[in-house]
mmCIF file of C-alpha atoms and ligand atoms in Angstrom:
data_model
loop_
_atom_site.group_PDB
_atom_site.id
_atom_site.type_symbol
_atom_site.label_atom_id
_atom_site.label_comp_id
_atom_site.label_asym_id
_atom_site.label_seq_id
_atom_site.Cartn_x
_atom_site.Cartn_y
_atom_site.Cartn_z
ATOM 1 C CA UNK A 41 0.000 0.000 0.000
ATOM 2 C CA UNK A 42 1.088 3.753 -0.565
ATOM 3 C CA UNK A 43 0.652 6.729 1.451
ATOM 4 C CA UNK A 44 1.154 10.200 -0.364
ATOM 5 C CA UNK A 45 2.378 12.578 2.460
ATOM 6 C CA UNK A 46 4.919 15.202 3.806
ATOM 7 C CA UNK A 47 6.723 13.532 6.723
ATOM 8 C CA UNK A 48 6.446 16.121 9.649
ATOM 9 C CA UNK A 49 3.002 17.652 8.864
ATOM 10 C CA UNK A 50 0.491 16.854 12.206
ATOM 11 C CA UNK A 51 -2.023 14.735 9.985
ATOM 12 C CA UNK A 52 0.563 12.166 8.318
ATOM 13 C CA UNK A 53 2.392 12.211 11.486
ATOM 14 C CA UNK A 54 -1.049 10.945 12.807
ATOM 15 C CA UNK A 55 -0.637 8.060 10.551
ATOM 16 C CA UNK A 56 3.004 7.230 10.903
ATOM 17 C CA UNK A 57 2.361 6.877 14.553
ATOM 18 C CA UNK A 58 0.101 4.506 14.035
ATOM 19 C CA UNK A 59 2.074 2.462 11.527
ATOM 20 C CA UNK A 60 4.789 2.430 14.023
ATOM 21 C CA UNK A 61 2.322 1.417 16.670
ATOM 22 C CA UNK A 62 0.933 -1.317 14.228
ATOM 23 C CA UNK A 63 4.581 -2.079 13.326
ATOM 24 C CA UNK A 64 3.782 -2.060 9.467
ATOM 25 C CA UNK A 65 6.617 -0.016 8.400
ATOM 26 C CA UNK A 66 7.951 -2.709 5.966
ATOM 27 C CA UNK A 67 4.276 -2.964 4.232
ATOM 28 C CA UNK A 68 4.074 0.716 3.413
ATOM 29 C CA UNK A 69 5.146 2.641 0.307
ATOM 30 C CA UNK A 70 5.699 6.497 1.119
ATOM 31 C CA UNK A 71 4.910 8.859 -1.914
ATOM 32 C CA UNK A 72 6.187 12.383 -1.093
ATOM 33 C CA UNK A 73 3.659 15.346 -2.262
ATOM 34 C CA UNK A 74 5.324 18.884 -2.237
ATOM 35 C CA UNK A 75 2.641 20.548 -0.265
ATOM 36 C CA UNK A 76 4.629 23.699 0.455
ATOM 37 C CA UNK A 77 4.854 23.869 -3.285
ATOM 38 C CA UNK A 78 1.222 23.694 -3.846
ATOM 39 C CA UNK A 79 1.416 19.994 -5.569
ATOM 40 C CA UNK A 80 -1.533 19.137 -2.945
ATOM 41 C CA UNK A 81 -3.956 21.439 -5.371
ATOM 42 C CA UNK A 82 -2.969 20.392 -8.537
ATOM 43 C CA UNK A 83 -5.324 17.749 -10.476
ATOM 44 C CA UNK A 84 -3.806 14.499 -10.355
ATOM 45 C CA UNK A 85 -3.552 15.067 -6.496
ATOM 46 C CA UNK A 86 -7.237 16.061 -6.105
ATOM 47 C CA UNK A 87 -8.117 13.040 -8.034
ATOM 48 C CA UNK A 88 -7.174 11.005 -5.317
ATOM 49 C CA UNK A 89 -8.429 13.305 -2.551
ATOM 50 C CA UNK A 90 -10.524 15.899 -3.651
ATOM 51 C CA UNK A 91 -10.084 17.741 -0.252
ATOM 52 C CA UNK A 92 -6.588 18.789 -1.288
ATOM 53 C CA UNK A 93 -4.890 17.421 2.040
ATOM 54 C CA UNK A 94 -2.574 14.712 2.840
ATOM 55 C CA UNK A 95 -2.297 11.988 3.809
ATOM 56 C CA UNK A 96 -3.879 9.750 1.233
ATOM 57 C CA UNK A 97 -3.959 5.607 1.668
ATOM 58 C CA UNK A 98 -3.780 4.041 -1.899
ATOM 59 C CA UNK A 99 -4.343 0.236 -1.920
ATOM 60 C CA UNK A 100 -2.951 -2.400 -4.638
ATOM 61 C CA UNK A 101 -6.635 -2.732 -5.571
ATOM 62 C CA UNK A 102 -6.659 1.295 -6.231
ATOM 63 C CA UNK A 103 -9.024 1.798 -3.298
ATOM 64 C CA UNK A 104 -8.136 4.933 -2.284
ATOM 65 C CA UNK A 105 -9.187 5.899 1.562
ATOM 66 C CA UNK A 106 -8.437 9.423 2.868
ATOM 67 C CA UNK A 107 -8.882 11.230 6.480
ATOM 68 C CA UNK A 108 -6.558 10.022 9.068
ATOM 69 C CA UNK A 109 -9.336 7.991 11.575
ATOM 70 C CA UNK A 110 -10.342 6.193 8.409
ATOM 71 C CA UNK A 111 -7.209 5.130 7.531
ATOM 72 C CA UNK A 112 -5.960 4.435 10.959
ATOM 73 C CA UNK A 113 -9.158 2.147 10.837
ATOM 74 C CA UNK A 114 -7.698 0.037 7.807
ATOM 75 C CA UNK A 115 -4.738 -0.047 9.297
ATOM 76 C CA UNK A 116 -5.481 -0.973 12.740
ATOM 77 C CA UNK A 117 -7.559 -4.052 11.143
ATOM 78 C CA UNK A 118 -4.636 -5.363 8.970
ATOM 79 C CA UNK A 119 -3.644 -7.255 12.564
ATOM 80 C CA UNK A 120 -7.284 -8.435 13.456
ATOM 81 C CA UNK A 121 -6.043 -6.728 16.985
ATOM 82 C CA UNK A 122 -7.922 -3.309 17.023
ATOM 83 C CA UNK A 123 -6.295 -1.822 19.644
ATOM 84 C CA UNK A 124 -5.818 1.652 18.688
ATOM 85 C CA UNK A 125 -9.068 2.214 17.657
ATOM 86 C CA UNK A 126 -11.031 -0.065 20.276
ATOM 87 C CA UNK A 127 -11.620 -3.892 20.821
ATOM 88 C CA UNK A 128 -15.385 -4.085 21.902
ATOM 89 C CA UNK A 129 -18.351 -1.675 21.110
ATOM 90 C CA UNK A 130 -17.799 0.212 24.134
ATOM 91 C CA UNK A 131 -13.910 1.192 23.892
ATOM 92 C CA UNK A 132 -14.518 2.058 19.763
ATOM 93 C CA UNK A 133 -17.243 4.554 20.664
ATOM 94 C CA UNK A 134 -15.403 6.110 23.524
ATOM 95 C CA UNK A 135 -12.471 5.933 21.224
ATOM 96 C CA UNK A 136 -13.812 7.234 18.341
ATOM 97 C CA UNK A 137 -15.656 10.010 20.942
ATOM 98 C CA UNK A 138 -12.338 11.533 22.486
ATOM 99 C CA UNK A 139 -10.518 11.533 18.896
ATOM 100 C CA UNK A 140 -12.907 13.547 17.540
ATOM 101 C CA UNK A 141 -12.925 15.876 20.679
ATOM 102 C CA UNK A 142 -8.916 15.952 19.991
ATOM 103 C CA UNK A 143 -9.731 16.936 16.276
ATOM 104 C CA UNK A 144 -11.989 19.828 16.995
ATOM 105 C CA UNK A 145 -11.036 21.443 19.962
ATOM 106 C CA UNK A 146 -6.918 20.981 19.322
ATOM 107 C CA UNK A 147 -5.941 19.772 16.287
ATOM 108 C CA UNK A 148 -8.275 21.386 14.126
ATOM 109 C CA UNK A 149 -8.258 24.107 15.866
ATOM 110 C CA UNK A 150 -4.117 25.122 15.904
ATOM 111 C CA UNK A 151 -5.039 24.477 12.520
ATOM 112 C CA UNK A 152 -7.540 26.942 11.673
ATOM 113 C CA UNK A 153 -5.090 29.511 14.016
ATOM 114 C CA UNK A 154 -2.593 28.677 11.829
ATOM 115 C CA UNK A 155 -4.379 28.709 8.177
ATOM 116 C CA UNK A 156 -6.022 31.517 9.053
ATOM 117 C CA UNK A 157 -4.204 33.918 11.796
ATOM 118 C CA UNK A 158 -0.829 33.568 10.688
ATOM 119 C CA UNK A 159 0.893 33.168 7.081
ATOM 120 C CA UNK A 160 0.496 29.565 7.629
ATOM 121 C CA UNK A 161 1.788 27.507 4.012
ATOM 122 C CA UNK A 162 2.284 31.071 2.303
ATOM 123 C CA UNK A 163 0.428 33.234 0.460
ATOM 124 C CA UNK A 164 -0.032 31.179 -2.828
ATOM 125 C CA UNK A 165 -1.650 28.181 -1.013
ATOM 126 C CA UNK A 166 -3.605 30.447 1.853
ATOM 127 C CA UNK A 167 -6.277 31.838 -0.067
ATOM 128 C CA UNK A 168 -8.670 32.964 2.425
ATOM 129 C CA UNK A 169 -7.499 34.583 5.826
ATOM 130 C CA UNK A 170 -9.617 36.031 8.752
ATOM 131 C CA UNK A 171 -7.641 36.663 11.809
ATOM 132 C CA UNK A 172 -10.384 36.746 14.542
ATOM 133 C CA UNK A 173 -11.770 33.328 13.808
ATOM 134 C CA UNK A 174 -8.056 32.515 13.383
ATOM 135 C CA UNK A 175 -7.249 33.904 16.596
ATOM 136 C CA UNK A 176 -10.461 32.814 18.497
ATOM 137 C CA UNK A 177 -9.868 29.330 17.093
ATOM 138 C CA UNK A 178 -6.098 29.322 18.864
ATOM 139 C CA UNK A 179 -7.788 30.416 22.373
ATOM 140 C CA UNK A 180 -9.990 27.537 21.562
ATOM 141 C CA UNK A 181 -7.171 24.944 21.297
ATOM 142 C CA UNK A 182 -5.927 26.570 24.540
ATOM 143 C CA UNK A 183 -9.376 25.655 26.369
ATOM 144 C CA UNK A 184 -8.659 22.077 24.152
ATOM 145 C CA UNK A 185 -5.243 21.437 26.630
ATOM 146 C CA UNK A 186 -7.042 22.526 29.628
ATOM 147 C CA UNK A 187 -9.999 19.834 29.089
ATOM 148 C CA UNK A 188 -6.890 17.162 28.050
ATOM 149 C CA UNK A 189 -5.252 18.073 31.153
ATOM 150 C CA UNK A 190 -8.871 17.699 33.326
ATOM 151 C CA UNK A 191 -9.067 14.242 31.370
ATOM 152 C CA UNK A 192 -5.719 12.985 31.968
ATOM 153 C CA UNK A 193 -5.884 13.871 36.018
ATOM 154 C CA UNK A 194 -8.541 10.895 36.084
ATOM 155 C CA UNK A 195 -7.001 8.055 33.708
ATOM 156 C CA UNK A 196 -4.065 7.278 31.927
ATOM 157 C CA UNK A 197 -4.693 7.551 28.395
ATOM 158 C CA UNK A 198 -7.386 9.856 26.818
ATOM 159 C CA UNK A 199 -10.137 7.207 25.756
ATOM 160 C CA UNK A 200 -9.054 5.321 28.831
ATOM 161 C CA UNK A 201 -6.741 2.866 30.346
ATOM 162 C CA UNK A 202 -5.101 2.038 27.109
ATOM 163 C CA UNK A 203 -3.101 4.027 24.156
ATOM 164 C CA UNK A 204 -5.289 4.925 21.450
ATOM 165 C CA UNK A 205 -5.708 6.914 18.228
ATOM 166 C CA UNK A 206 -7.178 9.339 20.711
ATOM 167 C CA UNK A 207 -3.822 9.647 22.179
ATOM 168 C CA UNK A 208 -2.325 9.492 18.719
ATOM 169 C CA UNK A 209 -4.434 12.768 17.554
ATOM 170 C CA UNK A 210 -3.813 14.529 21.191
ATOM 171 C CA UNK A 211 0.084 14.105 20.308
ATOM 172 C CA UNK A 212 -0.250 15.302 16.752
ATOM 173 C CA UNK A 213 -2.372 18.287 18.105
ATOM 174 C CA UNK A 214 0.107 19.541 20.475
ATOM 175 C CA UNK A 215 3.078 18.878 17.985
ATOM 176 C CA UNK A 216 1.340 21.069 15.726
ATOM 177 C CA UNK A 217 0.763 23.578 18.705
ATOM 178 C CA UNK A 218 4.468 23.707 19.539
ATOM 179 C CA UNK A 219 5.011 24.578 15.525
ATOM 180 C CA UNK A 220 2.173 27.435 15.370
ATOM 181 C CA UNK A 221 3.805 28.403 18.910
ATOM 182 C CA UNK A 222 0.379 27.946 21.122
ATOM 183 C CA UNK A 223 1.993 26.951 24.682
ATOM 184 C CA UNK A 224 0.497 24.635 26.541
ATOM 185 C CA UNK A 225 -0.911 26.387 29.771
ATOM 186 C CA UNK A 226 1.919 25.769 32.593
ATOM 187 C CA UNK A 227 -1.098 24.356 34.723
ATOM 188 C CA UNK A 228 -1.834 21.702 32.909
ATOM 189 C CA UNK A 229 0.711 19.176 34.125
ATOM 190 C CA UNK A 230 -1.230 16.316 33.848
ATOM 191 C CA UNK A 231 -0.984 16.803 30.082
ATOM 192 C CA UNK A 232 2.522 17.674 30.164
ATOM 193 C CA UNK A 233 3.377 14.937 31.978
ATOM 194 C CA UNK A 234 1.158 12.301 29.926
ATOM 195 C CA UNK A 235 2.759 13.334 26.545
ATOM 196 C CA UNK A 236 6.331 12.967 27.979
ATOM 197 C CA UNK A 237 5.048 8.911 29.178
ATOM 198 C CA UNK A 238 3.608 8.224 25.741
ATOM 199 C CA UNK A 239 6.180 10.150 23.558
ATOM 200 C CA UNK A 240 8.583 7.662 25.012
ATOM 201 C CA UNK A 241 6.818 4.723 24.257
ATOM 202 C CA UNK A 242 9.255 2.468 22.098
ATOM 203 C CA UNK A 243 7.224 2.836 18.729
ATOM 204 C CA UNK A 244 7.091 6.481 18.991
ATOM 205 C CA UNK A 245 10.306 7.273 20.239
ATOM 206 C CA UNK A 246 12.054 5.292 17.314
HETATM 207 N N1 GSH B 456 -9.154 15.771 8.295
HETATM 208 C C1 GSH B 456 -7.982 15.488 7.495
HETATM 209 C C2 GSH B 456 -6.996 16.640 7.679
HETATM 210 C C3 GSH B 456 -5.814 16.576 6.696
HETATM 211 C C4 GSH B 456 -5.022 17.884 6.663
HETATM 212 O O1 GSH B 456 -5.522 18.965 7.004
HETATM 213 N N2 GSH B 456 -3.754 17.770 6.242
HETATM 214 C C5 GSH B 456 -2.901 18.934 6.134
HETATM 215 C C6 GSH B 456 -1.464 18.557 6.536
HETATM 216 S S1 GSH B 456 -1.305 18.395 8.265
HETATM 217 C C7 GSH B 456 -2.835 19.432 4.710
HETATM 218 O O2 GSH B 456 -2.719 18.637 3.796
HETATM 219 N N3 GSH B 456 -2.869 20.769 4.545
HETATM 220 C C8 GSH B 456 -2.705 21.374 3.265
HETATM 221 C C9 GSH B 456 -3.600 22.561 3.088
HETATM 222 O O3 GSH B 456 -4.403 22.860 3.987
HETATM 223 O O4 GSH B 456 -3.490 23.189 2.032
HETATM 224 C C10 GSH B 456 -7.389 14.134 7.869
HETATM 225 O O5 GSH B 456 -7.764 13.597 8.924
HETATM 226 O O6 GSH B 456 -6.602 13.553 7.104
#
C-alpha cells in the first residue's frame, strides 16, 4: 500500500504513529507530495483526494481511503487486533468520541489559528485569511489542553486505560501547537506529563 504525504506535517504524522504502533513499516510505500509547493492542489492530487490534504492511503486494488481515523481504521484491522481504535463496542465509541474531541477542539483548531491567523503555508496556497476566527480558534485549542489536562488527572490515556488513536491525535495536536507556537498552559501538568510517558513509548520514540 502507498501513502502520499509530507513527513512532519500533524495529519501524516497521525498516521506514521500509528504504523509504528501497528509495526507495518515494511508494508508501506511512502509517496512524497510537495505541499509547500502547492502539488496538494494540482489535479492528479485532487483526483485522489478531492479535499486537497494529505495523507492519502492508496491500496494495490486502487481503493483509495483518505482522512486520518479512516485510515488508521484500515490499518489498525490489517492485525485483526484493534487496539488503537477499540476492541469491543464500548472502547470504539469512547475511542472514536475523544478523537474527535482531539480533532476539533486541538488539532483542528491550531489548525484553523494557523491557516487563518498567521501566514500559515504562504500566500499562494492560503487563499482565504480572517484573523479573529483565526485567533479565536487558537484560544480555543488553549481551552482544548485545559480539558486534556482535566481528562488525563482521572485516567491514563485519553479514551481510557489504554493508548489509542485518541492519544495518537492529542500528540499530533500539540506537535502542531508547539510549531504554530500555542503553549500549553503551565497548569496543565497532567498533560505535560502524559505526553512525555507516551512520547517515550518504544514505537514512537524510534
Ligand atoms: N481531516 C484530514 C486533515 C488533513 C489535513 O488537514 N492535512 C494537512 C497537513 S497536516 C494538509 O494537507 N494541509 C494542506 C492545506 O491545507 O493546504 C485528515 O484527517 O486527514
Amino acid at each position: 500500500m502507498k501513502i502520499y504525504d509530507y513527513e512532519g506535517f500533524p495529519n501524516p504524522a497521525r498516521v506514521r504513529m500509528a504504523i509504528a504502533e501497528k509495526n507495518l513499516g515494511d508494508k508501506v510505500e511512502f509517496v512524497h507530495v510537495d505541499v509547500p509547493a502547492g502539488e496538494h492542489k494540482k489535479p492528479e492530487f485532487l483526483a485522489k483526494n478531492p479535499s486537497g490534504v494529505v495523507p492519502v492511503l492508496e491500496l494495490s486494488d486502487g481503493t483509495i481511503v483518505t482522512e486520518c481515523t479512516a485510515i488508521t481504521e484500515y490499518l489498525d484491522h490489517l492485525s485483526g487486533e484493534t487496539e488503537l481504535t477499540g476492541r469491543t463496542g464500548k472502547e470504539r465509541a469512547v475511542t472514536h468520541m475523544m478523537q474527535r474531541r482531539a480533532e476539533a477542539r486541538l488539532l483542528d483548531a491550531v489548525a484553523d489559528y494557523f491557516h487563518f491567523a498567521t501566514p500559515g503555508l504562504g500566500p499562494e496556497i492560503e487563499s482565504y485569511q480572517n484573523d479573529d476566527w483565526g485567533k479565536r480558534r487558537r484560544e480555543q485549542a488553549i481551552e482544548g489542553m485545559r480539558y486534556f489536562d482535566a481528562i488525563l488527572a482521572e485516567q491514563d490515556y485519553v479514551a481510557g486505560d489504554r493508548f489509542s488513536m485518541a492519544d495518537i491525535t492529542v500528540i499530533a495536536g500539540l506537535g502542531f501547537a508547539d510549531f504554530a507556537e500555542v503553549a500549553i498552559p503551565e497548569e496543565c501538568t497532567h498533560l505535560k506529563a502524559w505526553r512525555e510517558r507516551v512520547t517515550s513509548r518504544p514505537a514512537l520514540a524510534a
